[in-house]
Coordinates of C-alpha atoms and ligand atoms in Angstrom, one line a residue:
M15 CA 0.0 -0.1 0.0
R16 CA 3.0 2.4 1.0
K17 CA 4.4 1.8 -2.2
F18 CA 1.1 2.8 -4.0
L19 CA 0.9 6.0 -2.8
Y20 CA 4.3 6.7 -3.4
F21 CA 3.5 6.5 -6.9
A22 CA 0.0 8.2 -6.3
A23 CA 1.6 10.9 -5.0
A24 CA 5.3 11.0 -7.6
A25 CA 2.3 11.4 -10.5
L26 CA 0.5 14.1 -9.0
L27 CA 4.0 16.0 -8.6
L28 CA 4.6 15.2 -12.6
C29 CA 0.7 16.9 -13.2
A30 CA 1.8 19.6 -11.2
C31 CA 5.0 20.5 -12.5
G32 CA 3.6 20.2 -16.1
P33 CA 3.9 18.4 -19.3
R34 CA 7.6 17.1 -19.5
T35 CA 9.4 19.7 -21.1
A36 CA 12.7 18.4 -24.2
R37 CA 14.9 19.9 -27.2
T38 CA 12.7 18.2 -29.3
V39 CA 8.8 17.8 -29.4
S40 CA 7.3 15.7 -31.8
V41 CA 3.7 17.2 -32.7
A42 CA 0.6 14.6 -33.8
A43 CA -1.1 15.0 -37.5
D44 CA -4.0 16.0 -35.1
D45 CA -2.4 18.3 -32.6
T46 CA -5.0 21.8 -32.6
P47 CA -3.4 24.6 -32.8
A48 CA -3.7 25.2 -29.2
E49 CA -1.6 21.8 -28.3
V50 CA 0.7 22.9 -31.2
L51 CA 0.9 26.1 -29.5
A52 CA 1.3 24.1 -25.8
K53 CA 4.0 21.6 -27.4
A54 CA 6.0 25.3 -28.3
V55 CA 6.4 26.0 -24.8
R56 CA 8.0 22.7 -24.2
V57 CA 10.6 22.7 -26.3
V58 CA 14.1 24.0 -24.0
P59 CA 17.5 24.6 -24.8
T60 CA 20.0 21.4 -23.7
P61 CA 22.1 22.9 -20.6
Q62 CA 25.2 23.4 -23.4
Q63 CA 23.2 25.8 -25.9
L64 CA 22.1 27.8 -22.7
H65 CA 25.7 28.2 -21.7
A66 CA 26.1 28.7 -25.8
L67 CA 23.3 31.7 -25.3
D68 CA 24.8 33.0 -22.0
N69 CA 28.5 33.3 -23.5
A70 CA 26.6 35.1 -26.4
F71 CA 29.8 37.4 -28.2
I72 CA 32.7 34.9 -29.6
A73 CA 36.2 34.7 -31.7
F74 CA 35.6 33.0 -35.1
V75 CA 39.7 33.0 -36.4
H76 CA 40.0 32.3 -39.5
F77 CA 44.1 31.8 -40.6
G78 CA 46.0 29.3 -43.2
P79 CA 47.6 29.5 -46.8
N80 CA 44.6 32.1 -47.4
T81 CA 46.4 34.9 -45.4
F82 CA 49.5 34.6 -47.4
T83 CA 47.6 34.4 -50.9
G84 CA 45.3 37.2 -50.3
V85 CA 42.2 35.1 -51.6
E86 CA 39.3 34.1 -50.2
W87 CA 38.6 30.3 -50.6
G88 CA 42.3 28.6 -51.8
S89 CA 42.3 26.3 -54.2
G90 CA 44.1 22.6 -52.2
L91 CA 46.6 23.0 -54.5
E92 CA 48.9 25.8 -52.4
D93 CA 52.8 24.8 -51.8
P94 CA 52.9 24.5 -48.3
A95 CA 55.8 26.9 -48.4
V96 CA 53.4 30.1 -48.4
F97 CA 52.3 29.5 -44.9
D98 CA 55.7 31.1 -44.3
L99 CA 54.4 31.9 -40.3
K100 CA 57.2 32.5 -37.5
A101 CA 55.2 32.6 -34.7
P102 CA 51.4 33.6 -33.8
D103 CA 51.0 35.6 -30.8
T104 CA 48.3 33.7 -29.7
D105 CA 48.4 35.3 -26.6
Q106 CA 47.8 38.6 -28.0
W107 CA 44.6 37.4 -29.9
C108 CA 43.2 36.3 -27.3
A109 CA 44.1 39.0 -24.9
I110 CA 42.1 41.2 -27.4
F111 CA 38.9 38.7 -27.4
R112 CA 39.1 39.0 -23.9
D113 CA 39.1 42.3 -23.2
A114 CA 36.2 43.0 -25.6
G115 CA 33.7 40.5 -23.6
M116 CA 34.4 37.9 -26.5
K117 CA 34.3 34.4 -24.2
R118 CA 35.1 32.0 -27.1
V119 CA 37.5 31.1 -29.6
I120 CA 37.0 29.4 -32.9
L121 CA 40.1 28.4 -35.3
T122 CA 39.9 27.4 -38.8
A123 CA 41.8 24.5 -38.0
K124 CA 41.0 23.2 -41.4
H125 CA 39.5 25.9 -44.4
H126 CA 38.1 24.5 -47.5
D127 CA 41.5 24.4 -48.6
G128 CA 42.2 21.4 -46.1
F129 CA 45.5 22.9 -45.6
V130 CA 46.5 22.0 -41.5
L131 CA 46.6 23.8 -39.2
W132 CA 47.6 21.2 -36.9
P133 CA 50.6 17.8 -36.9
C134 CA 47.7 16.2 -38.1
R135 CA 49.1 12.1 -38.4
Y136 CA 46.7 11.5 -41.5
T137 CA 48.0 14.2 -44.0
A138 CA 51.0 16.2 -44.5
H139 CA 49.3 19.5 -46.5
G140 CA 49.9 21.2 -43.5
V141 CA 52.3 23.2 -40.8
A142 CA 54.5 19.9 -40.6
S143 CA 55.2 20.7 -44.5
S144 CA 54.9 24.6 -44.0
P145 CA 58.3 26.6 -42.9
Y146 CA 56.3 27.2 -39.7
Q147 CA 56.8 23.6 -38.6
G148 CA 55.0 24.3 -35.6
D149 CA 51.2 24.1 -34.0
V150 CA 48.6 26.9 -34.8
V151 CA 45.9 25.0 -32.6
K152 CA 47.8 24.1 -29.4
E153 CA 49.4 27.4 -29.3
L154 CA 45.9 28.5 -29.3
A155 CA 44.3 26.3 -27.0
A156 CA 47.1 27.2 -24.6
S157 CA 46.7 31.0 -25.1
C158 CA 42.3 30.4 -24.4
R159 CA 42.9 28.4 -21.3
K160 CA 45.5 31.3 -20.2
Y161 CA 43.0 34.0 -20.8
G162 CA 39.9 32.2 -19.5
L163 CA 38.4 31.9 -22.3
E164 CA 36.5 28.6 -24.1
F165 CA 38.3 26.9 -27.0
G166 CA 36.4 25.9 -30.4
F167 CA 37.6 24.5 -34.1
Y168 CA 36.2 24.8 -37.2
L169 CA 36.6 21.1 -39.1
S170 CA 35.6 22.1 -43.0
P171 CA 34.0 19.1 -44.6
A172 CA 34.8 20.6 -47.9
D173 CA 38.1 20.1 -48.3
L174 CA 40.0 20.8 -52.7
Y175 CA 43.3 19.0 -51.5
Q176 CA 41.2 15.6 -50.3
M177 CA 39.8 16.4 -53.4
E178 CA 42.6 17.5 -56.7
A179 CA 45.4 15.2 -54.6
P180 CA 46.3 12.3 -56.8
D181 CA 45.4 9.8 -54.2
G182 CA 43.4 11.8 -52.6
L183 CA 40.5 10.4 -50.2
Y184 CA 37.4 13.3 -50.8
G185 CA 35.0 11.5 -53.9
N186 CA 37.3 8.8 -54.0
G187 CA 34.5 5.4 -54.7
S188 CA 36.0 3.9 -51.9
A189 CA 33.3 2.0 -50.0
A190 CA 31.2 1.9 -46.8
T191 CA 33.2 -0.5 -44.6
L192 CA 34.2 -1.3 -41.0
R193 CA 36.8 1.2 -39.9
T194 CA 38.8 2.0 -36.9
V195 CA 39.1 4.9 -35.1
P196 CA 41.1 6.8 -34.9
R197 CA 43.9 4.7 -37.3
P198 CA 47.3 4.0 -35.8
V199 CA 50.1 5.4 -37.1
P200 CA 53.1 4.2 -36.5
G201 CA 55.3 6.2 -34.1
R202 CA 52.4 8.4 -33.3
P203 CA 50.7 6.2 -30.9
F204 CA 47.2 8.2 -29.0
A205 CA 47.4 9.1 -24.4
D206 CA 43.8 8.6 -25.7
P207 CA 43.1 5.0 -26.0
R208 CA 39.7 4.8 -26.9
T209 CA 38.6 3.7 -30.1
F210 CA 35.1 3.5 -32.1
T211 CA 34.3 1.5 -34.8
F212 CA 32.5 3.1 -38.2
E213 CA 30.7 1.8 -41.5
V214 CA 31.8 4.2 -43.7
D215 CA 34.7 5.4 -47.2
D216 CA 37.6 7.1 -47.2
Y217 CA 36.8 10.5 -46.6
N218 CA 34.5 10.0 -43.3
E219 CA 37.5 7.9 -42.4
Y220 CA 39.7 10.5 -42.6
F221 CA 37.6 13.2 -41.8
L222 CA 36.7 11.3 -37.7
N223 CA 40.7 10.8 -37.5
Q224 CA 41.1 14.7 -38.0
L225 CA 37.8 14.5 -35.2
F226 CA 39.6 12.6 -32.9
E227 CA 42.8 14.0 -33.4
L228 CA 41.0 17.4 -32.6
L229 CA 38.5 16.5 -29.8
T230 CA 41.0 14.7 -27.7
E231 CA 44.5 16.6 -27.6
Y232 CA 43.6 20.4 -27.2
G233 CA 41.9 20.1 -24.0
P234 CA 38.7 20.7 -24.1
V235 CA 36.3 21.7 -26.9
S236 CA 33.3 23.7 -26.3
E237 CA 31.8 24.6 -30.0
V238 CA 32.7 22.8 -33.5
W239 CA 32.0 23.8 -36.1
F240 CA 31.0 23.1 -39.5
D241 CA 30.9 25.2 -42.5
G242 CA 28.2 24.5 -45.3
A243 CA 30.1 26.3 -47.7
H244 CA 31.8 23.9 -51.3
P245 CA 33.8 25.9 -53.9
K246 CA 33.0 22.6 -55.0
R247 CA 31.8 18.4 -54.5
K248 CA 33.2 15.7 -56.5
G249 CA 32.3 11.9 -56.8
G250 CA 29.1 13.1 -55.4
Q251 CA 30.8 12.8 -51.6
Q252 CA 28.1 12.2 -48.5
Y253 CA 28.8 13.3 -45.2
D254 CA 28.0 10.7 -42.7
Y255 CA 27.3 13.0 -40.3
L256 CA 25.5 10.7 -37.9
A257 CA 28.5 9.1 -36.7
W258 CA 31.3 12.8 -36.1
K259 CA 28.2 12.8 -33.9
E260 CA 28.8 10.2 -32.5
L261 CA 32.1 10.9 -32.0
I262 CA 31.9 14.3 -30.5
H263 CA 29.7 13.5 -28.0
A264 CA 31.5 11.0 -27.4
L265 CA 34.5 12.9 -26.4
A266 CA 33.7 16.2 -26.5
P267 CA 30.1 15.6 -24.7
D268 CA 29.9 19.8 -23.5
A269 CA 30.7 21.1 -27.2
V270 CA 27.9 22.4 -29.1
V271 CA 28.2 22.3 -32.7
F272 CA 27.6 24.8 -35.7
G273 CA 25.5 23.5 -39.0
K274 CA 23.9 20.6 -37.0
E275 CA 21.1 20.1 -35.0
D276 CA 22.7 23.0 -32.0
L277 CA 23.3 25.5 -33.3
R278 CA 22.5 26.5 -37.0
W279 CA 23.5 29.9 -39.0
C280 CA 21.3 32.5 -39.0
G281 CA 21.2 32.7 -43.0
N282 CA 23.5 35.7 -43.9
E283 CA 26.7 36.9 -43.2
A284 CA 26.5 40.9 -43.6
G285 CA 25.3 40.2 -39.4
R286 CA 21.9 41.2 -39.9
T287 CA 19.3 39.8 -37.6
R288 CA 15.4 38.8 -37.8
A289 CA 12.7 41.2 -36.0
S290 CA 11.8 38.2 -34.2
E291 CA 14.6 35.6 -34.2
W292 CA 12.4 31.8 -32.3
N293 CA 14.2 29.2 -31.2
V294 CA 11.9 27.3 -31.2
I295 CA 12.4 26.0 -35.3
P296 CA 9.5 23.0 -36.3
Y297 CA 11.1 20.0 -39.1
A298 CA 9.1 17.9 -41.1
Q299 CA 11.8 15.0 -39.6
D300 CA 13.8 14.6 -36.2
P301 CA 16.6 16.8 -36.0
A302 CA 18.5 14.1 -33.9
E303 CA 17.9 11.5 -36.9
M304 CA 19.3 14.1 -39.9
N305 CA 23.0 14.0 -41.7
M306 CA 22.3 17.5 -43.6
F307 CA 21.1 20.6 -42.2
D308 CA 19.7 23.1 -44.7
D309 CA 20.5 26.1 -44.5
L310 CA 17.5 28.6 -42.6
T311 CA 17.2 32.5 -44.4
D312 CA 13.8 32.9 -44.2
G313 CA 13.0 35.8 -41.8
D314 CA 9.9 34.4 -39.9
L315 CA 11.1 30.6 -38.2
G316 CA 9.0 30.4 -35.8
S317 CA 5.9 32.6 -35.4
R318 CA 3.0 30.9 -34.2
E319 CA 1.3 31.7 -37.7
R320 CA 4.5 29.7 -39.2
L321 CA 4.7 26.8 -36.8
L322 CA 0.1 27.3 -37.0
A323 CA 0.9 26.5 -40.8
Q324 CA 4.1 23.7 -40.9
P325 CA 2.4 20.4 -42.2
R326 CA 1.5 18.3 -39.8
P327 CA 3.2 15.8 -38.2
F328 CA 6.4 17.9 -37.8
W329 CA 8.7 18.0 -35.2
L330 CA 9.9 21.1 -32.5
H331 CA 13.2 21.2 -32.1
Y332 CA 15.5 24.2 -29.8
Q333 CA 18.4 25.6 -32.4
P334 CA 19.5 29.1 -31.7
A335 CA 21.9 30.8 -34.4
E336 CA 25.2 32.3 -34.9
T337 CA 25.1 35.4 -36.3
D338 CA 28.7 35.1 -38.0
V339 CA 29.8 37.9 -39.3
S340 CA 33.6 39.4 -40.5
I341 CA 35.0 42.6 -38.7
R342 CA 36.9 43.4 -42.1
H343 CA 36.0 43.1 -45.9
G344 CA 36.0 39.6 -45.9
W345 CA 36.9 36.2 -43.5
F346 CA 40.7 36.3 -44.5
W347 CA 43.6 39.0 -43.7
R348 CA 44.3 40.8 -47.1
N349 CA 46.4 44.1 -46.4
D350 CA 45.9 47.2 -43.8
G351 CA 45.5 49.6 -46.5
E352 CA 42.6 49.1 -48.2
Q353 CA 41.3 46.0 -47.0
A354 CA 37.9 47.6 -45.0
V355 CA 37.1 47.0 -41.2
R356 CA 34.1 48.2 -39.5
S357 CA 33.9 50.7 -36.9
A358 CA 32.8 50.2 -33.0
D359 CA 29.7 51.8 -33.8
N360 CA 29.0 49.2 -36.4
V361 CA 30.5 46.3 -34.1
F362 CA 28.5 47.5 -31.1
D363 CA 25.8 47.8 -32.7
M364 CA 25.4 44.4 -33.9
Y365 CA 26.8 43.1 -30.9
E366 CA 22.8 44.0 -28.9
R367 CA 21.2 43.2 -32.3
A368 CA 22.1 39.7 -31.7
V369 CA 22.8 39.2 -28.3
G370 CA 19.9 41.3 -27.2
G371 CA 18.5 39.2 -30.1
N372 CA 17.9 35.8 -28.9
S373 CA 20.9 34.8 -30.9
I374 CA 24.7 34.4 -30.7
L375 CA 26.6 37.2 -32.5
L376 CA 30.6 35.3 -33.9
L377 CA 32.7 37.8 -34.8
N378 CA 35.5 36.9 -37.1
V379 CA 39.2 38.9 -36.5
P380 CA 41.7 37.8 -38.9
P381 CA 45.3 37.7 -37.7
D382 CA 47.4 39.1 -40.2
R383 CA 50.8 37.6 -41.5
Q384 CA 52.9 37.9 -38.3
G385 CA 50.0 36.4 -36.5
R386 CA 49.2 39.2 -35.0
I387 CA 45.7 41.0 -35.0
S388 CA 46.8 44.5 -36.6
P389 CA 46.1 47.6 -34.5
R390 CA 43.2 48.9 -36.3
D391 CA 41.3 45.7 -35.8
S392 CA 42.0 45.4 -31.4
A393 CA 41.5 49.0 -31.6
V394 CA 37.9 49.3 -32.4
L395 CA 37.8 45.3 -30.0
A396 CA 38.7 47.3 -27.3
E397 CA 36.6 50.8 -27.7
V398 CA 33.1 47.8 -28.1
G399 CA 35.0 45.8 -24.7
R400 CA 34.8 49.4 -23.4
R401 CA 31.1 49.6 -24.1
I402 CA 29.7 47.1 -23.2
R403 CA 31.3 47.1 -20.1
T404 CA 29.8 50.6 -19.2
T405 CA 26.7 50.5 -21.1
Y406 CA 25.5 46.6 -19.3
G407 CA 28.0 46.9 -16.6
N408 CA 25.6 48.5 -14.2
D409 CA 22.1 47.0 -14.1
L410 CA 20.3 50.2 -13.1
L411 CA 17.0 48.6 -11.6
A412 CA 18.7 46.5 -9.3
G413 CA 17.9 48.0 -6.8
A414 CA 14.2 48.1 -7.5
R415 CA 10.8 46.4 -6.2
R416 CA 9.0 43.9 -8.4
R417 CA 6.3 43.4 -8.7
D418 CA 3.9 40.8 -11.3
S419 CA 0.0 41.4 -11.7
V420 CA -2.6 40.9 -14.0
E421 CA -4.6 44.1 -14.9
P422 CA -8.7 43.8 -14.7
G423 CA -9.9 42.3 -17.9
T424 CA -6.1 41.1 -19.7
S425 CA -6.0 37.6 -19.8
R426 CA -3.1 35.8 -18.2
E427 CA -0.9 35.1 -20.8
Q428 CA -0.6 39.5 -20.5
L429 CA 1.5 39.7 -17.4
C430 CA 2.9 42.9 -16.3
I431 CA 5.9 43.5 -14.7
E432 CA 6.4 46.5 -12.9
M433 CA 10.1 48.4 -11.5
E434 CA 9.8 51.0 -8.7
C435 CA 13.0 52.4 -8.2
P436 CA 13.9 54.2 -4.9
L437 CA 15.6 57.1 -6.8
A438 CA 14.7 58.1 -10.3
I439 CA 16.4 56.7 -13.1
R440 CA 17.9 57.8 -16.7
F441 CA 18.1 55.0 -18.8
D442 CA 17.9 53.9 -22.8
R443 CA 18.1 50.6 -22.6
L444 CA 15.9 47.7 -21.3
A445 CA 17.0 44.0 -21.7
I446 CA 14.3 41.2 -20.4
R447 CA 15.3 37.6 -20.2
E448 CA 12.8 34.6 -20.1
D449 CA 12.7 31.6 -17.4
L450 CA 14.1 29.1 -20.5
S451 CA 13.8 25.9 -18.7
K452 CA 10.4 27.3 -19.0
G453 CA 10.2 27.1 -22.8
E454 CA 9.2 30.5 -25.1
R455 CA 6.1 31.9 -24.5
V456 CA 6.4 35.7 -24.6
E457 CA 5.3 36.9 -28.6
S458 CA 5.2 40.7 -28.1
F459 CA 5.0 43.4 -25.2
A460 CA 6.3 46.8 -24.4
L461 CA 7.5 49.4 -22.2
D462 CA 5.7 52.2 -20.5
V463 CA 7.1 54.5 -17.9
W464 CA 5.0 56.1 -14.8
E465 CA 4.4 60.4 -15.4
D466 CA 0.9 60.8 -13.6
G467 CA -0.7 57.5 -16.1
W468 CA 1.3 55.3 -17.7
R469 CA 3.0 56.0 -21.3
E470 CA 4.0 53.4 -23.9
V471 CA 8.0 54.6 -24.7
V472 CA 8.8 50.8 -27.6
T473 CA 7.0 47.9 -27.8
G474 CA 9.5 44.4 -28.4
T475 CA 8.2 41.1 -29.8
N476 CA 9.7 37.8 -28.8
V477 CA 12.2 37.5 -26.2
G478 CA 14.0 34.3 -25.9
H479 CA 17.4 34.6 -24.3
C480 CA 17.1 38.1 -24.3
R481 CA 15.9 40.9 -25.9
I482 CA 17.5 44.5 -25.7
L483 CA 15.4 47.5 -26.9
R484 CA 16.9 50.8 -27.6
F485 CA 14.8 53.9 -27.1
P486 CA 15.4 57.6 -26.4
E487 CA 16.9 58.5 -22.9
Q488 CA 14.0 57.9 -20.0
N489 CA 13.9 59.7 -16.6
V490 CA 11.3 57.6 -13.5
L491 CA 10.9 56.1 -10.6
R492 CA 8.5 53.4 -12.1
L493 CA 8.3 51.5 -15.4
R494 CA 6.8 48.3 -16.2
V495 CA 6.5 45.7 -19.2
R496 CA 3.0 44.8 -20.4
I497 CA 3.2 41.1 -21.6
L498 CA 0.9 41.5 -24.7
S499 CA 0.5 38.4 -26.0
A500 CA 1.8 34.7 -25.2
R501 CA 2.2 31.1 -26.1
A502 CA 1.4 30.4 -22.8
V503 CA 1.3 32.3 -19.2
P504 CA 4.9 34.6 -19.2
H505 CA 8.0 33.8 -16.4
I506 CA 10.3 36.6 -17.1
A507 CA 13.5 35.8 -15.6
S508 CA 14.8 39.5 -15.7
V509 CA 14.2 43.1 -16.8
S510 CA 17.1 44.9 -16.6
A511 CA 17.2 49.0 -17.6
F512 CA 21.0 50.8 -18.4
L513 CA 22.3 53.7 -19.9
S514 CA 24.5 54.5 -23.0
G515 CA 25.7 57.7 -22.5
E516 CA 25.5 57.8 -26.5
D517 CA 24.6 60.6 -27.8
Ligands
OTN17 O1 29.3 31.2 -51.1 N1 28.7 30.7 -49.7 O2 29.1 29.7 -49.9 C1 28.1 32.1 -49.5 C2 28.0 32.5 -49.6 C3 27.5 34.0 -48.5 C4 27.4 33.4 -47.8 C5 26.9 32.4 -47.0 C6 28.3 31.8 -47.7 S1 27.7 29.3 -47.5 C7 27.1 29.2 -45.9 O3 28.3 29.9 -45.1 C8 27.3 30.1 -44.1 C9 28.2 30.3 -42.5 O4 29.0 32.2 -43.3 C10 27.2 28.5 -43.7 O5 28.2 27.5 -43.2 C11 25.9 27.9 -44.8 O6 25.6 26.2 -44.3 C12 26.5 27.9 -45.8 O7 26.2 27.8 -46.9

């Protein structure tokens, strides 16, 4: 009898806590619109995705033969001698990134040309054949640890060297057979004893071996970045991402994968952000079983209308966007004469729109041929870091009294969050965050200030991890966030106010 009572109590508690949340929730063919929306708010980030959003300003580093040849896409036929690097100053990179407020560094360990920036066991087309003879991956990983930054790497699925070389593995028509990863190489033993078996072709084995080296020999990896770009393809080569994913999850369980189910491309490389960036995305298949992910470039990926128009059945999946953009014109350093560098105003604007738009800003900063970040770029980043600290370092509502209520005659979803300050505050920024453990719920809201009555200042659409609104300076004792529409009763984690100090 006692066991039954325990079971009944657990079942009641579960019901009281509401339906189970998950990173992916399936929608049935006969689900009503209300059931679709109720399922949408059950979709929540994984701890790794939430961590990525909490550290939403990160650095991209495009570095390789293109730095020395001045092209954006190499041919794969470059002579390794062009990589005439003396010593990359990765400490300088990381000091600049840290002071700019960036939290992670992602290096192009292998770009499309197939040239590898570490002494890879499985190809000589890289630093080991160059005048440099060092290990850029190792240098950067060590600097990341030294400066308190997370490390990630970009490994291009497209590999022009493996396409062009006479013995190249890319698209060579090999059969998928059982392979052991990592493939032992005489004289180059691994410290990590783990091995894995996959039924893959030559290029996927090569790619898995490279992943094993990068995931086991350079310390913790926080992000693996798969570019969807392809200068060319060969032999109908397919990518066995499900095998790649199995290896990544085994060797780097805390890493997020860009270009696949964890993080998606925002849809442009210009730093543009959506007016409403929803991270609960509809898929016709279960993303956990998908090998290829198309680029999502539509303006509306997750509004109520978009979800309700999705042919059922389908899946709802949590997948934040990364807004990847270069500080320079182009992804690689070319020269310091005519190559344009973005202004601090422009980068700070992108920061507020991306980080304050439920997204992640991945800003590319390409080192020069001396392996250093140029003074023009570092000056911009220093100013951006200063602006972030002076604008967002002091929450003017820290001492305010919060009162949540529902106005008479409005629905439970139309929550009001009132903030009353002990002294009047001057502010021109509002940052609002949802409790993502309860899902993305807010669809639109307004900011009101009290001046002998409520006066609407500005409205916003969805919130998610963080929404930043910008408006003319206000000077008040009381303000409120008025939820205009929501998919369910909102759970607002925080409301903050800031003063940018801009003219
Ligand atoms: O030529 N391109 O491949 C290209 C031109 C403009 C913008 C993007 C691309 S490729 C695109 O790159 C993204 C990262 O910036 C993602 O990797 C996408 O999957 C890829 O298609």
